[in-house]
Amino acid sequence: MKVLVVGGGGREHAICWKLAQSPNVTELYCAPGNAGIAQVAKCVNIKAIDVDSMVNWARDNAIEFVVVAPDDPLALGMVDALEKAGIPAFGPRANAAVIEASKAFSKELMKKYHIPTASYETFTDLDKALAYIEEQGAPIVVKADGLALGKGVVVASTVDEAKTAAREMMADKKFGESGSTVVIEECMTGPEVTVLAFADGEHVSTMPASQDHKRAYDGNKGPNTGGMGAIAPPPQYTAEVAKRCMEEIFQPTVAALKAEGRPFHGVIYFGLMLTPDGPRVVEYNARFGDPECQAVLSLLESNLMDIFIACREGTLDKLDIRWKNQAACCLVLASGGYPLDYKKGCPISGLEEAGKSAVVFHAGTAEKDGQIVTSGGRVLGVTAQGSTLEQAIANAYTAAKPISFQNMHYRTDIGHAF
Ligand code: AMP
Ligand code: GLY
């Protein structure tokens, strides 16, 4: 099969790396890809959000299956457009991807189908939002409705902080139209875990649980990032918690989307908080998480292409998906300054040495004059395994040692922060 993967970060490198091991994938392309992806797939210079160019290129090059990995093209309906052009695609259609694209939609869905989540109200009127914040008190959480690059959420510890956040989103339009509608929620407490699950419209098959580290610095300090490292599986996610999540959250979510006429085919990202009252949903995403995907897919034994096909065709229940009985850790090496301003184009050394004991997924790299250089905030995801989580973490840090580039920054407490 000739397969095209859409995207160009660490997640897409992990997907391409795994697909390259599938015997039924004979030719692999990635758009736009990056310097690491270029080692396992042919990169095509089309932006991930350019739906028309992507569909045209796939058609002109007789691509037989497209994997749409990032949130934006999913929300823009790239899967719908590909399928309309007769090209089979993995990922939810826009009407199902809305579970990520609109927080107001997903909160209403959870309320209607009794899926446990924080209590909330939705507002389009600033004065009403301010009055609600006053009435509820702090701590309280203020969220912009639409996609805001993971930055549209403020966990406010005081009423003033919450009001300022609501004003910035609704009146000052800090996140553009994403903030015209805000969701104001009860503040939950407890460890956070991610569960990624394959869904085929009706059936759901979970991957090993994982845990992201969203803050930039050690001790969960500093600004939120796309994720500075991930482990799988986190110790807090016990078999008992998993059973409860399957019965109360995962299956009901897939059934709810089907009942709403929005069958979900793809990967659902369940962002969960294990509160004293049981597991509750913090957020849904309509795709693999990054860097969680890097840690989790490194544990997959089965053929990923077969799973993607089954998700599209509704035959997931016929597959026996096998995972390694190991733990994994993905350590993100970032550009100093990320998530704010950072330098690009810095030469990276030590990649070959590191690759001997771990898989080094590329997130933001490019090739310049035969040399691999930095080209993004998150640069690399050094992903290692171990028979215990402690061992996997130690292996990732050891493997990363030879790697260096100017202003390289990473957290030293991945797997130990919660
Ligand atoms: P989200 O984009 O909805 O995942 O929110 C980003 C982060 O904000 C989450 O990973 C949580 O750490 C935090 N957060 C979101 N909603 C809540 C909530 N209701 N209570 C406590 N923390 C929250
Ligand atoms: N790592 C968080 C996300 O992918 O949304």
XYZ file of C-alpha atoms and ligand atoms in Angstrom:
446
model
C 0.000 0.000 0.000
C 1.119 3.558 -0.743
C 0.535 5.495 2.473
C 0.731 9.232 3.262
C 0.994 10.540 6.839
C -0.020 14.175 7.419
C 2.021 16.175 9.960
C 5.638 16.812 10.835
C 6.338 16.432 14.561
C 7.449 13.758 17.017
C 4.037 12.121 16.880
C 4.225 11.768 13.103
C 7.779 10.433 13.330
C 6.576 7.739 15.763
C 3.657 6.869 13.451
C 5.939 6.703 10.378
C 8.555 4.664 12.276
C 5.902 2.114 13.217
C 4.222 2.077 9.777
C 7.618 1.501 8.154
C 7.668 -1.829 10.038
C 4.283 -2.897 8.589
C 4.757 -5.434 5.757
C 1.654 -4.102 3.963
C 3.095 -0.561 3.731
C 5.185 -0.634 0.573
C 5.700 3.117 0.076
C 5.538 5.704 2.833
C 5.214 9.495 2.421
C 4.864 12.261 4.998
C 3.748 15.881 4.511
C 5.493 18.027 5.528
C 7.637 15.642 7.671
C 11.011 16.594 9.151
C 14.663 15.500 9.010
C 14.063 12.403 11.172
C 10.938 11.351 9.315
C 12.983 11.614 6.083
C 14.960 8.567 7.297
C 11.840 6.336 7.115
C 9.508 8.116 4.653
C 9.683 10.419 1.637
C 8.821 13.953 2.752
C 6.453 16.069 0.677
C 6.494 19.839 1.070
C 2.811 20.533 1.753
C 1.579 22.208 4.938
C -0.540 19.956 7.182
C -3.443 22.450 7.102
C -3.511 22.800 3.302
C -6.485 20.516 2.673
C -6.861 21.135 -1.076
C -3.177 20.654 -1.917
C -3.024 17.517 0.232
C -6.036 15.927 -1.468
C -4.737 16.842 -4.930
C -1.273 15.509 -4.233
C -2.652 12.266 -2.789
C -4.864 11.793 -5.845
C -2.130 12.661 -8.368
C 0.279 10.251 -6.698
C -2.154 7.350 -6.366
C -1.947 7.284 -2.564
C -4.046 4.399 -1.239
C -4.431 5.453 2.402
C -3.858 8.724 4.298
C -3.280 9.046 8.054
C -4.284 12.516 9.292
C -2.506 12.994 12.630
C -2.729 16.684 13.781
C -5.804 18.452 15.180
C -6.082 21.361 12.731
C -6.520 19.408 9.485
C -8.974 17.083 11.273
C -11.049 20.055 12.436
C -10.846 21.496 8.904
C -12.377 18.313 7.470
C -9.347 16.830 5.715
C -10.645 13.291 6.259
C -14.033 14.262 4.779
C -12.301 15.825 1.752
C -10.056 12.797 1.170
C -12.907 10.309 1.452
C -14.999 12.451 -0.908
C -12.160 12.204 -3.416
C -12.241 8.402 -3.007
C -9.062 8.198 -0.900
C -9.416 6.102 2.285
C -8.264 8.042 5.344
C -7.616 7.415 9.039
C -8.940 9.992 11.486
C -12.317 11.388 12.521
C -14.476 13.411 10.171
C -14.937 17.065 11.141
C -18.285 16.366 12.807
C -16.564 13.954 15.235
C -13.263 15.880 15.549
C -15.424 18.601 17.128
C -14.896 16.841 20.493
C -11.506 18.574 20.451
C -12.320 21.644 18.364
C -15.145 22.794 20.674
C -14.964 22.445 24.436
C -18.572 23.643 24.698
C -19.652 20.761 22.439
C -17.753 18.122 24.391
C -18.980 19.410 27.760
C -22.589 19.253 26.525
C -22.037 15.743 25.189
C -20.703 14.594 28.568
C -23.599 16.202 30.409
C -26.192 14.610 28.116
C -24.675 11.116 28.381
C -23.684 11.281 32.078
C -19.959 10.969 31.436
C -18.102 12.189 34.550
C -16.417 15.597 34.149
C -16.127 18.896 36.038
C -19.410 20.810 36.404
C -19.492 23.898 34.171
C -21.390 26.697 32.463
C -20.855 28.116 28.960
C -20.924 31.878 28.315
C -20.951 34.221 25.334
C -21.683 37.303 27.479
C -18.786 38.729 29.496
C -20.912 40.267 32.284
C -22.707 36.982 32.893
C -19.369 35.157 32.973
C -17.980 37.628 35.534
C -21.078 37.290 37.715
C -20.800 33.488 37.589
C -17.130 33.614 38.628
C -18.059 35.897 41.552
C -20.830 33.524 42.619
C -18.735 30.316 42.358
C -15.545 31.663 43.948
C -12.001 30.336 43.451
C -10.249 28.112 42.534
C -12.026 28.006 39.185
C -11.054 27.181 35.601
C -11.650 29.450 32.567
C -11.355 27.952 29.066
C -11.585 29.430 25.577
C -14.008 27.315 23.546
C -11.964 26.718 20.389
C -8.470 25.487 19.554
C -5.928 27.813 21.174
C -2.703 25.798 20.861
C -3.224 24.358 24.343
C -2.902 27.828 25.865
C -6.558 28.755 26.214
C -6.991 27.341 29.726
C -6.463 29.281 32.956
C -6.625 27.437 36.284
C -7.273 30.485 38.475
C -6.542 30.427 42.197
C -8.308 33.746 42.845
C -11.532 35.361 41.621
C -9.540 38.310 40.207
C -7.311 36.032 38.179
C -10.365 34.240 36.748
C -12.062 37.526 35.862
C -8.945 38.824 34.133
C -8.742 35.600 32.093
C -12.410 35.896 31.060
C -11.917 39.564 30.067
C -8.804 38.755 28.028
C -10.532 35.930 26.177
C -13.959 37.512 25.628
C -13.324 41.255 25.354
C -9.660 41.544 24.301
C -9.898 38.452 22.050
C -6.520 37.178 23.184
C -7.180 33.907 21.327
C -9.208 35.468 18.518
C -12.626 33.973 17.884
C -11.679 30.908 19.993
C -12.539 33.009 23.035
C -15.956 34.346 21.933
C -17.418 31.466 23.886
C -15.864 30.471 27.209
C -16.445 27.459 29.420
C -16.102 28.070 33.161
C -15.545 24.937 35.211
C -15.219 23.558 38.676
C -11.550 23.028 39.583
C -10.770 19.320 40.033
C -7.808 17.812 41.867
C -5.817 14.601 41.495
C -3.170 13.084 39.218
C -3.668 13.494 35.488
C -3.292 10.610 33.057
C -3.797 10.263 29.326
C -5.492 7.286 27.753
C -5.297 7.028 23.968
C -7.838 4.689 22.415
C -8.461 3.407 18.907
C -12.110 3.742 17.900
C -13.919 2.402 14.822
C -17.262 4.142 15.178
C -18.531 1.521 17.600
C -15.734 -0.405 19.323
C -12.945 1.014 21.421
C -9.509 -0.458 22.142
C -7.298 1.333 24.633
C -3.532 1.687 24.396
C -1.341 1.565 27.525
C -2.047 4.667 29.651
C 0.483 7.486 29.649
C 1.294 10.732 31.411
C 2.447 13.994 29.865
C 4.496 16.730 31.561
C 3.007 19.955 30.250
C 4.979 22.597 32.178
C 8.323 23.779 30.814
C 10.425 23.386 33.975
C 11.132 20.880 36.732
C 8.632 20.541 39.555
C 5.757 21.327 37.130
C 6.758 25.000 37.072
C 6.800 27.514 34.266
C 4.530 28.002 31.274
C 2.469 25.270 29.620
C 4.050 23.629 26.590
C 2.923 20.997 24.100
C 4.539 18.462 26.477
C 8.096 18.041 27.795
C 8.086 14.271 28.237
C 5.833 11.282 28.705
C 5.849 7.963 30.500
C 3.768 4.838 29.947
C 2.136 3.390 31.929
C 1.820 5.715 34.972
C 1.592 3.854 38.299
C -1.623 5.656 39.342
C -3.579 4.021 36.509
C -4.339 0.685 38.146
C -6.381 -2.175 36.643
C -9.285 -1.114 38.848
C -9.175 2.495 37.587
C -8.892 1.203 34.009
C -12.028 -0.929 34.407
C -13.977 1.998 35.790
C -12.786 4.297 32.987
C -13.813 1.756 30.343
C -17.326 1.415 31.814
C -17.961 5.034 32.780
C -15.980 7.007 30.195
C -14.480 5.248 27.142
C -17.369 3.081 25.969
C -20.020 5.699 26.813
C -18.107 8.345 24.816
C -17.870 6.215 21.676
C -21.539 5.206 22.057
C -22.576 8.842 22.607
C -20.836 10.015 19.433
C -22.461 7.204 17.470
C -25.880 8.056 18.902
C -25.372 11.704 17.893
C -24.714 10.676 14.287
C -21.010 11.520 14.613
C -19.325 8.091 14.673
C -15.709 8.473 15.719
C -13.116 6.637 13.617
C -9.572 7.337 14.743
C -7.765 7.893 18.027
C -9.597 9.490 20.956
C -7.369 11.158 23.512
C -8.923 10.964 26.970
C -7.296 13.518 29.282
C -8.369 12.234 32.706
C -8.069 13.429 36.268
C -8.145 10.736 38.951
C -10.111 12.736 41.531
C -11.045 11.570 45.032
C -14.557 10.966 43.582
C -13.278 8.783 40.739
C -11.892 9.333 37.242
C -13.257 12.332 35.349
C -12.641 13.762 31.885
C -10.533 16.944 31.709
C -10.502 17.069 27.931
C -10.996 15.078 24.771
C -8.693 15.335 21.796
C -9.423 13.808 18.421
C -5.931 12.418 17.778
C -2.816 10.864 19.292
C -1.244 13.110 21.961
C 2.307 14.279 21.525
C 4.683 13.286 23.206
C 2.443 10.517 24.633
C 2.253 8.907 21.184
C 6.022 8.448 21.093
C 6.143 6.526 24.391
C 2.983 4.514 23.702
C 3.620 3.481 20.084
C 7.109 2.328 21.043
C 5.319 -0.418 23.034
C 3.086 -1.621 20.175
C 3.844 -5.115 18.902
C 1.024 -5.446 16.356
C 0.892 -4.049 12.822
C -0.215 -0.384 13.054
C -1.444 -0.287 9.444
C -3.897 -3.126 10.158
C -5.217 -1.174 13.158
C -5.701 2.003 11.083
C -7.604 0.041 8.431
C -9.791 -1.634 11.092
C -10.621 1.746 12.671
C -11.819 3.027 9.319
C -13.757 -0.113 8.416
C -15.398 -0.767 11.791
C -13.630 -4.091 12.419
C -11.523 -3.259 15.459
C -13.222 -6.027 17.481
C -11.755 -8.620 15.090
C -8.163 -7.589 15.866
C -5.977 -8.877 18.664
C -3.812 -5.830 19.412
C -0.682 -6.737 21.353
C 1.520 -4.464 23.475
C 4.928 -5.134 25.003
C 4.828 -5.836 28.703
C 7.373 -3.038 29.275
C 7.424 0.573 30.380
C 8.486 3.484 28.169
C 9.749 7.025 28.675
C 9.964 9.815 26.100
C 12.265 12.658 27.116
C 11.772 15.850 25.095
C 14.874 17.876 24.253
C 13.665 21.416 23.564
C 15.121 24.706 22.347
C 16.000 27.067 25.219
C 13.231 29.677 25.581
C 10.445 27.362 24.348
C 7.420 27.822 24.562
C 8.232 31.513 23.985
C 10.970 32.729 21.608
C 13.793 30.401 20.701
C 16.563 30.135 18.151
C 16.337 27.839 15.108
C 19.005 26.379 12.847
C 21.387 25.138 15.582
C 23.393 22.049 14.515
C 22.594 18.900 16.535
C 25.326 16.437 17.470
C 25.304 12.989 19.093
C 22.209 11.626 17.340
C 23.876 8.476 16.058
C 25.334 7.584 19.441
C 21.979 8.154 21.204
C 20.200 6.054 18.587
C 22.151 2.979 19.680
C 20.235 2.668 22.958
C 16.928 4.490 22.312
C 14.704 5.587 19.458
C 15.244 9.296 18.867
C 12.079 10.721 17.344
C 12.461 14.104 15.644
C 9.914 16.788 16.503
C 11.427 20.028 15.177
C 14.433 19.324 12.964
C 15.491 20.151 9.433
C 18.419 19.320 7.192
C 20.775 22.135 6.194
C 23.902 21.537 4.130
C 23.941 17.840 5.071
C 23.666 18.611 8.779
C 20.625 18.063 11.039
C 19.644 21.345 12.722
C 16.923 22.521 15.107
C 13.775 23.971 13.533
C 11.179 24.004 16.305
C 10.548 24.429 20.030
C 10.388 20.747 20.780
C 13.351 19.294 18.894
C 13.724 15.599 19.779
C 11.914 12.893 21.779
C 14.404 10.372 23.142
C 12.277 7.277 23.721
C 13.529 4.289 25.701
C 12.035 1.215 27.307
C 12.694 -0.809 30.434
C 11.254 -3.715 32.354
C 10.181 -1.202 35.020
C 9.226 2.454 34.715
C 12.316 3.455 36.734
C 14.483 1.565 34.271
C 12.794 3.115 31.235
C 13.302 6.609 32.672
C 16.960 5.915 33.490
C 17.497 4.498 29.984
C 16.013 7.590 28.310
C 18.247 9.975 30.298
C 21.344 7.863 29.629
C 20.562 7.617 25.925
C 20.085 11.406 25.671
C 23.519 12.208 27.152
C 25.521 12.349 23.900
C 23.022 14.719 22.243
C 23.717 18.428 22.273
C 22.771 21.644 20.498
C 23.002 25.296 21.468
C 20.668 26.260 24.362
C 19.307 22.699 24.673
C 16.732 22.482 27.458
C 15.041 19.466 29.046
C 13.353 18.555 32.296
C 15.290 16.380 34.716
C 12.209 14.988 36.500
C 10.216 13.182 33.806
C 8.353 10.344 35.536
C 9.035 11.777 38.987
C 6.951 14.950 38.955
C 3.584 13.680 40.206
P -7.151 21.340 28.757
O -6.622 22.119 27.581
O -8.632 21.369 28.881
O -6.562 19.965 28.792
O -6.530 21.996 30.062
C -5.143 22.145 30.223
C -4.748 21.789 31.629
O -5.467 22.599 32.558
C -5.111 20.368 32.014
O -4.130 19.458 31.626
C -5.240 20.473 33.517
O -3.955 20.402 34.129
C -5.789 21.846 33.723
N -7.254 21.784 33.878
C -8.178 21.856 32.903
N -9.419 21.743 33.393
C -9.303 21.600 34.723
C -10.242 21.461 35.813
N -11.558 21.477 35.607
N -9.735 21.347 37.055
C -8.398 21.373 37.276
N -7.473 21.509 36.309
C -7.908 21.632 35.047
N 0.460 16.215 24.987
C -0.775 16.851 24.949
C -1.456 16.844 23.660
O -1.001 16.260 22.696
O -2.507 17.455 23.554
